[in-house]
Coordinates of C-alpha atoms in Angstrom, one line a residue:
M1 CA -15.9 -3.5 13.0
Q2 CA -13.3 -0.9 13.1
Y3 CA -10.8 -0.9 10.3
L4 CA -9.7 2.7 9.9
T5 CA -7.5 3.5 12.8
T6 CA -4.9 6.1 12.1
E7 CA -4.3 9.1 9.9
N8 CA -2.3 8.6 6.8
R9 CA -0.1 11.1 5.0
G10 CA -2.9 12.3 2.9
G11 CA -4.8 13.4 6.0
G12 CA -7.4 10.6 5.8
L13 CA -7.7 7.5 7.8
R14 CA -5.5 4.5 7.1
D15 CA -7.1 1.1 6.8
A16 CA -4.8 -1.2 8.9
T17 CA -6.3 -4.4 7.5
L18 CA -5.2 -3.5 4.0
D19 CA -1.6 -3.1 5.4
L20 CA -2.0 -6.6 6.9
I21 CA -3.3 -8.0 3.7
R22 CA -0.3 -6.6 1.8
I23 CA 2.0 -8.3 4.2
V24 CA 0.1 -11.6 4.0
A25 CA 0.2 -11.3 0.2
I26 CA 4.0 -10.7 -0.1
S27 CA 4.6 -13.6 2.4
L28 CA 2.7 -16.0 0.1
V29 CA 4.6 -14.7 -3.0
V30 CA 8.0 -15.1 -1.3
L31 CA 7.1 -18.6 0.0
Q32 CA 5.8 -19.6 -3.5
H33 CA 9.1 -18.5 -5.2
S34 CA 11.6 -19.7 -2.5
V35 CA 10.9 -23.4 -2.2
N36 CA 13.7 -25.5 -3.8
Y37 CA 12.9 -29.0 -2.7
G38 CA 10.6 -31.8 -3.3
G39 CA 8.7 -33.4 -6.2
T40 CA 5.6 -32.3 -8.0
I41 CA 3.2 -33.0 -5.1
L42 CA 5.0 -30.8 -2.5
L43 CA 5.7 -28.0 -5.0
G44 CA 2.2 -28.2 -6.4
T45 CA 0.7 -28.0 -3.0
I46 CA 2.8 -25.0 -1.9
S47 CA 2.1 -23.2 -5.2
Y48 CA -1.6 -23.7 -4.9
L49 CA -1.8 -22.7 -1.2
C50 CA 0.2 -19.5 -2.2
V51 CA -2.0 -18.6 -5.2
P52 CA -3.8 -15.6 -3.5
G53 CA -0.5 -13.8 -3.2
A54 CA -0.5 -11.7 -6.3
P55 CA -4.3 -11.3 -6.7
L56 CA -4.5 -10.0 -3.1
F57 CA -2.3 -7.1 -4.2
F58 CA -4.7 -6.3 -7.0
M59 CA -7.6 -6.3 -4.6
V60 CA -5.8 -4.0 -2.1
S61 CA -5.0 -1.6 -5.0
G62 CA -8.7 -1.6 -6.0
A63 CA -9.7 -0.9 -2.5
L64 CA -7.3 2.0 -2.3
L65 CA -7.5 3.5 -5.7
L66 CA -10.9 3.0 -7.3
D67 CA -12.7 5.6 -5.3
N68 CA -10.2 8.3 -6.3
E69 CA -11.5 11.7 -7.5
M70 CA -8.3 13.0 -9.0
P71 CA -8.2 14.2 -12.6
T72 CA -6.9 11.5 -15.0
K73 CA -3.6 13.3 -15.7
E74 CA -2.8 13.8 -12.0
F75 CA -3.7 10.2 -11.1
L76 CA -1.7 8.6 -13.9
S77 CA 1.2 10.9 -13.3
K78 CA 1.3 10.0 -9.6
R79 CA 0.7 6.2 -9.9
L80 CA 2.6 5.4 -13.1
T81 CA 5.7 7.2 -11.8
K82 CA 5.6 5.1 -8.7
V83 CA 5.6 1.9 -10.8
L84 CA 7.4 2.7 -14.0
F85 CA 10.8 3.8 -12.7
P86 CA 11.3 0.8 -10.3
T87 CA 10.1 -1.6 -13.1
L88 CA 12.6 -0.2 -15.6
I89 CA 15.5 -0.2 -13.1
W90 CA 14.9 -3.8 -12.0
T91 CA 14.3 -4.9 -15.6
A92 CA 17.7 -3.5 -16.4
F93 CA 19.2 -5.3 -13.4
Y94 CA 17.6 -8.7 -14.2
L95 CA 18.5 -8.4 -17.9
I96 CA 22.2 -7.8 -17.0
V97 CA 22.1 -10.7 -14.6
S98 CA 20.6 -13.0 -17.3
W99 CA 23.2 -11.8 -19.9
L100 CA 26.0 -12.5 -17.5
K101 CA 24.7 -16.0 -16.9
S102 CA 23.9 -16.7 -20.5
P103 CA 25.5 -14.3 -23.0
V104 CA 23.3 -13.3 -26.0
S105 CA 24.0 -11.6 -29.3
L106 CA 23.7 -7.9 -29.7
G107 CA 20.6 -8.4 -31.8
E108 CA 18.9 -10.5 -29.2
A109 CA 19.8 -8.1 -26.5
L110 CA 18.4 -5.2 -28.6
R111 CA 15.2 -7.3 -29.2
Q112 CA 14.8 -7.8 -25.4
V113 CA 15.3 -4.1 -24.7
L114 CA 12.8 -3.0 -27.3
S115 CA 10.3 -5.5 -25.9
I116 CA 10.3 -3.9 -22.5
P117 CA 7.2 -1.7 -23.0
F118 CA 5.1 -4.7 -24.0
E119 CA 6.3 -7.7 -22.1
P120 CA 8.4 -8.3 -18.9
Q121 CA 12.1 -8.9 -19.6
G122 CA 14.9 -10.3 -17.5
T123 CA 12.6 -12.2 -15.1
G124 CA 9.1 -13.6 -15.2
V125 CA 8.1 -12.1 -11.8
L126 CA 7.9 -8.6 -13.4
W127 CA 4.6 -9.7 -15.1
F128 CA 2.9 -8.3 -12.0
M129 CA 4.1 -4.8 -12.7
Y130 CA 2.8 -4.8 -16.2
V131 CA -0.7 -5.9 -15.1
L132 CA -0.6 -3.2 -12.4
V133 CA 0.2 -0.6 -15.1
G134 CA -2.7 -1.8 -17.1
L135 CA -5.1 -1.5 -14.1
Y136 CA -3.8 2.0 -13.4
L137 CA -4.6 3.0 -17.0
L138 CA -8.1 1.7 -16.5
T139 CA -8.7 3.3 -13.1
P140 CA -10.0 6.7 -14.3
I141 CA -12.7 4.9 -16.4
L142 CA -13.6 2.4 -13.7
S143 CA -13.7 4.9 -10.9
R144 CA -16.1 7.1 -12.7
W145 CA -18.4 4.1 -13.3
L146 CA -18.1 2.9 -9.7
E147 CA -18.9 6.3 -8.3
R148 CA -22.3 6.1 -10.0
A149 CA -22.9 2.4 -10.0
A150 CA -25.4 0.8 -7.6
T151 CA -24.2 -2.1 -5.5
K152 CA -26.3 -4.5 -7.5
E153 CA -24.7 -3.3 -10.8
I154 CA -21.2 -4.0 -9.4
A155 CA -22.4 -7.4 -8.2
L156 CA -23.7 -8.2 -11.6
Y157 CA -20.3 -7.3 -13.2
L158 CA -18.5 -9.4 -10.7
S159 CA -20.8 -12.3 -11.4
L160 CA -20.0 -12.1 -15.1
W161 CA -16.3 -12.1 -14.1
L162 CA -16.7 -15.2 -12.1
I163 CA -18.4 -16.9 -15.0
A164 CA -15.4 -16.0 -17.2
M165 CA -13.1 -17.5 -14.5
C166 CA -15.0 -20.8 -14.9
Y167 CA -13.8 -21.3 -18.5
P168 CA -10.7 -23.4 -17.7
W169 CA -13.2 -25.9 -16.2
L170 CA -16.1 -25.5 -18.5
K171 CA -14.0 -26.1 -21.6
K172 CA -13.3 -29.6 -20.3
V173 CA -16.9 -30.6 -21.0
L174 CA -18.1 -28.0 -23.4
D175 CA -17.0 -26.9 -26.9
I176 CA -16.0 -23.4 -25.9
S177 CA -13.0 -21.1 -25.5
L178 CA -12.5 -17.7 -23.9
D179 CA -11.4 -15.9 -27.1
E180 CA -12.5 -12.6 -28.7
G181 CA -15.7 -14.3 -29.9
S182 CA -16.9 -15.1 -26.4
P183 CA -19.4 -12.7 -24.7
F184 CA -17.4 -13.1 -21.5
Y185 CA -14.0 -12.3 -23.0
Y186 CA -14.2 -8.7 -21.9
F187 CA -15.0 -9.6 -18.3
A188 CA -12.0 -12.0 -17.9
G189 CA -8.6 -11.3 -16.3
Y190 CA -7.2 -9.5 -13.3
V191 CA -9.6 -6.5 -13.4
G192 CA -12.2 -8.5 -11.5
Y193 CA -9.8 -8.8 -8.5
Y194 CA -9.3 -5.0 -8.8
V195 CA -13.0 -4.3 -8.7
S196 CA -13.8 -6.9 -6.1
G197 CA -11.3 -5.3 -3.7
Y198 CA -13.1 -2.0 -4.0
F199 CA -16.5 -3.7 -3.7
I200 CA -15.6 -5.6 -0.5
A201 CA -13.8 -2.7 1.2
K202 CA -15.8 0.3 0.1
R203 CA -19.3 -1.2 -0.3
E204 CA -18.6 -3.2 2.9
F205 CA -19.7 -6.5 1.3
T206 CA -18.7 -9.5 3.4
L207 CA -20.0 -12.6 5.1
P208 CA -19.8 -13.7 8.8
L209 CA -16.7 -15.6 9.7
M210 CA -18.8 -18.7 10.5
F211 CA -19.6 -18.9 6.8
L212 CA -16.3 -17.6 5.3
V213 CA -13.9 -20.0 7.1
P214 CA -15.7 -23.3 6.1
L215 CA -16.2 -22.0 2.6
M216 CA -12.5 -21.2 2.2
L217 CA -11.5 -24.6 3.7
M218 CA -13.8 -26.3 1.2
V219 CA -12.2 -24.4 -1.7
V220 CA -8.7 -25.1 -0.5
A221 CA -9.5 -28.8 0.0
M222 CA -11.3 -29.4 -3.3
P223 CA -8.1 -29.8 -5.6
F224 CA -6.7 -32.4 -3.2
I225 CA -10.0 -34.3 -3.1
M226 CA -10.1 -34.2 -6.9
K227 CA -6.5 -35.4 -7.1
L228 CA -7.2 -38.2 -4.8
S229 CA -10.2 -39.2 -6.8
G230 CA -8.0 -39.7 -9.8
M231 CA -8.8 -36.5 -11.8
T232 CA -6.1 -35.1 -14.0
L233 CA -5.4 -31.5 -13.0
I234 CA -3.4 -29.0 -15.1
F235 CA -1.8 -25.7 -14.5
D236 CA -4.6 -23.7 -16.1
D237 CA -7.2 -25.1 -13.7
F238 CA -5.6 -23.3 -10.7
Y239 CA -3.9 -20.3 -12.4
Y240 CA -4.8 -16.8 -11.2
T241 CA -7.5 -16.5 -13.8
G242 CA -9.3 -19.6 -12.7
I243 CA -12.4 -19.9 -10.6
Y244 CA -10.7 -21.7 -7.7
S245 CA -8.0 -19.0 -7.4
A246 CA -10.7 -16.3 -7.5
M247 CA -12.8 -17.9 -4.8
Y248 CA -9.8 -18.7 -2.6
T249 CA -8.4 -15.1 -2.9
V250 CA -11.7 -13.3 -2.4
L251 CA -12.6 -15.5 0.6
L252 CA -9.2 -14.9 2.1
F253 CA -9.5 -11.2 1.6
M254 CA -12.9 -11.1 3.3
I255 CA -11.6 -13.2 6.2
L256 CA -8.6 -10.9 6.7
R257 CA -11.0 -7.9 6.7
H258 CA -12.5 -9.3 9.8
V259 CA -9.2 -9.1 11.7
R260 CA -9.3 -6.5 14.4
I261 CA -5.9 -4.7 14.2
G262 CA -4.7 -1.3 15.1
S263 CA -2.3 0.6 12.8
T264 CA 1.3 0.7 14.1
K265 CA 4.5 2.2 12.7
T266 CA 6.0 -1.3 12.2
L267 CA 2.9 -2.5 10.3
T268 CA 2.7 0.5 8.0
T269 CA 6.5 0.5 7.4
I270 CA 6.6 -3.2 6.4
S271 CA 3.5 -2.6 4.2
S272 CA 5.1 0.3 2.4
L273 CA 8.2 -1.8 1.7
V274 CA 6.5 -4.9 0.1
F275 CA 6.8 -3.4 -3.4
G276 CA 10.6 -3.5 -3.0
V277 CA 10.4 -7.0 -1.4
Y278 CA 8.5 -8.2 -4.5
L279 CA 11.1 -6.7 -6.9
V280 CA 14.2 -8.1 -5.1
H281 CA 13.1 -11.4 -3.6
I282 CA 13.5 -13.6 -6.6
F283 CA 17.1 -12.6 -7.0
I284 CA 17.9 -13.3 -3.3
A285 CA 16.1 -16.6 -3.4
R286 CA 17.3 -18.1 -6.7
E287 CA 20.6 -16.4 -7.4
V288 CA 22.0 -16.3 -3.9
L289 CA 20.3 -18.8 -1.4
W290 CA 19.6 -21.6 -3.9
K291 CA 23.2 -21.6 -4.9
I292 CA 24.6 -21.8 -1.4
T293 CA 22.2 -24.1 0.3
T294 CA 21.3 -27.8 0.0
P295 CA 17.6 -28.6 -0.8
S296 CA 16.0 -30.3 2.2
M297 CA 12.7 -30.2 4.1
L298 CA 14.3 -27.8 6.6
S299 CA 15.1 -25.4 3.7
V300 CA 11.4 -25.3 2.8
V301 CA 10.9 -23.5 6.1
I302 CA 14.1 -21.6 6.5
I303 CA 14.8 -20.2 3.0
P304 CA 11.5 -18.3 2.7
I305 CA 12.0 -16.7 6.1
V306 CA 15.6 -15.7 5.2
V307 CA 14.4 -14.4 1.7
F308 CA 11.7 -12.3 3.3
A309 CA 14.0 -10.8 5.9
A310 CA 16.8 -10.1 3.5
S311 CA 14.4 -8.7 0.8
L312 CA 12.8 -6.5 3.5
A313 CA 16.3 -5.2 4.6
V314 CA 17.3 -4.4 1.0
S315 CA 14.0 -2.6 0.4
W316 CA 14.4 -0.7 3.6
C317 CA 17.9 0.4 2.7
F318 CA 16.8 1.7 -0.7
A319 CA 13.8 3.4 0.9
K320 CA 16.0 5.2 3.3
S321 CA 18.2 6.5 0.6
P322 CA 17.6 9.5 -1.8
V323 CA 16.9 7.0 -4.7
G324 CA 14.2 5.1 -2.7
K325 CA 11.3 6.5 -4.7
W326 CA 12.9 5.5 -8.0
V327 CA 14.1 2.0 -7.0
V328 CA 11.4 0.7 -4.7
G329 CA 8.7 3.2 -5.1
V330 CA 8.8 4.7 -1.7
R331 CA 11.0 6.7 0.8
V332 CA 10.6 6.0 4.6

């Protein structure tokens, strides 16, 4: 299967399927955050179906970055600059928006500003940027290990990660918790997505589509079957750090890796702009469109499309300007 189709700016070959996965990921994120209609069943269904959005980004980052051979200082300087300045600029923007909507005291405003290095401020969607910074900080350590690790060693690590992801379900029937005293505590979290993206893309680990598609359909259907059977399901059961989300995301990533696609200018341009789309989409959806539209079944379809198109246009305009690198992390 041919994935690497065109030269990228660094002189290597560009993996077109990773561009495709980025676009699928941002489409899921936009859909998840744009729906403003329906009761818990509709919203819950859309939220679960869109769960792979953010984790797919972590997997793509792992596929692209975990085989790097750059010195630590050079790598961190390059990657953190790409993330930190846009995060700070959009944090300031969203804080100002929130203060205009709900004025706060000077002390509270100062507390929020001083909290910026440690926790997302202004809007919850910026959590993604903080996790990404953490993964970047780990990359020099992980890449050195992965360079020397046998495929079986990486598979063992990922198996332990999947066990940790089972804890939301295991604690329903067992007297356990995934805290500092657990042997699996240090294997939990988003880093497993990061490593699995590298593992699938660089170690070429996958399954035939004839197995992947039925497996993913089973994973997607399971929550609905459980709900119909009368089981009580809570948010933690299907959060990003739960086993269902992990299986769903990893299987979707492998399925998309099977897509035969050639790299085009349109594909690579949209892929390069998804960072900006992520940063701006929540404002366009909730501060603009939600306030000028009436919730309806039609809006479930139309609003995500409009949000995606408008966010892409805003990201493109910034990327074409001299400040593009600082605002959306890229210039085109």
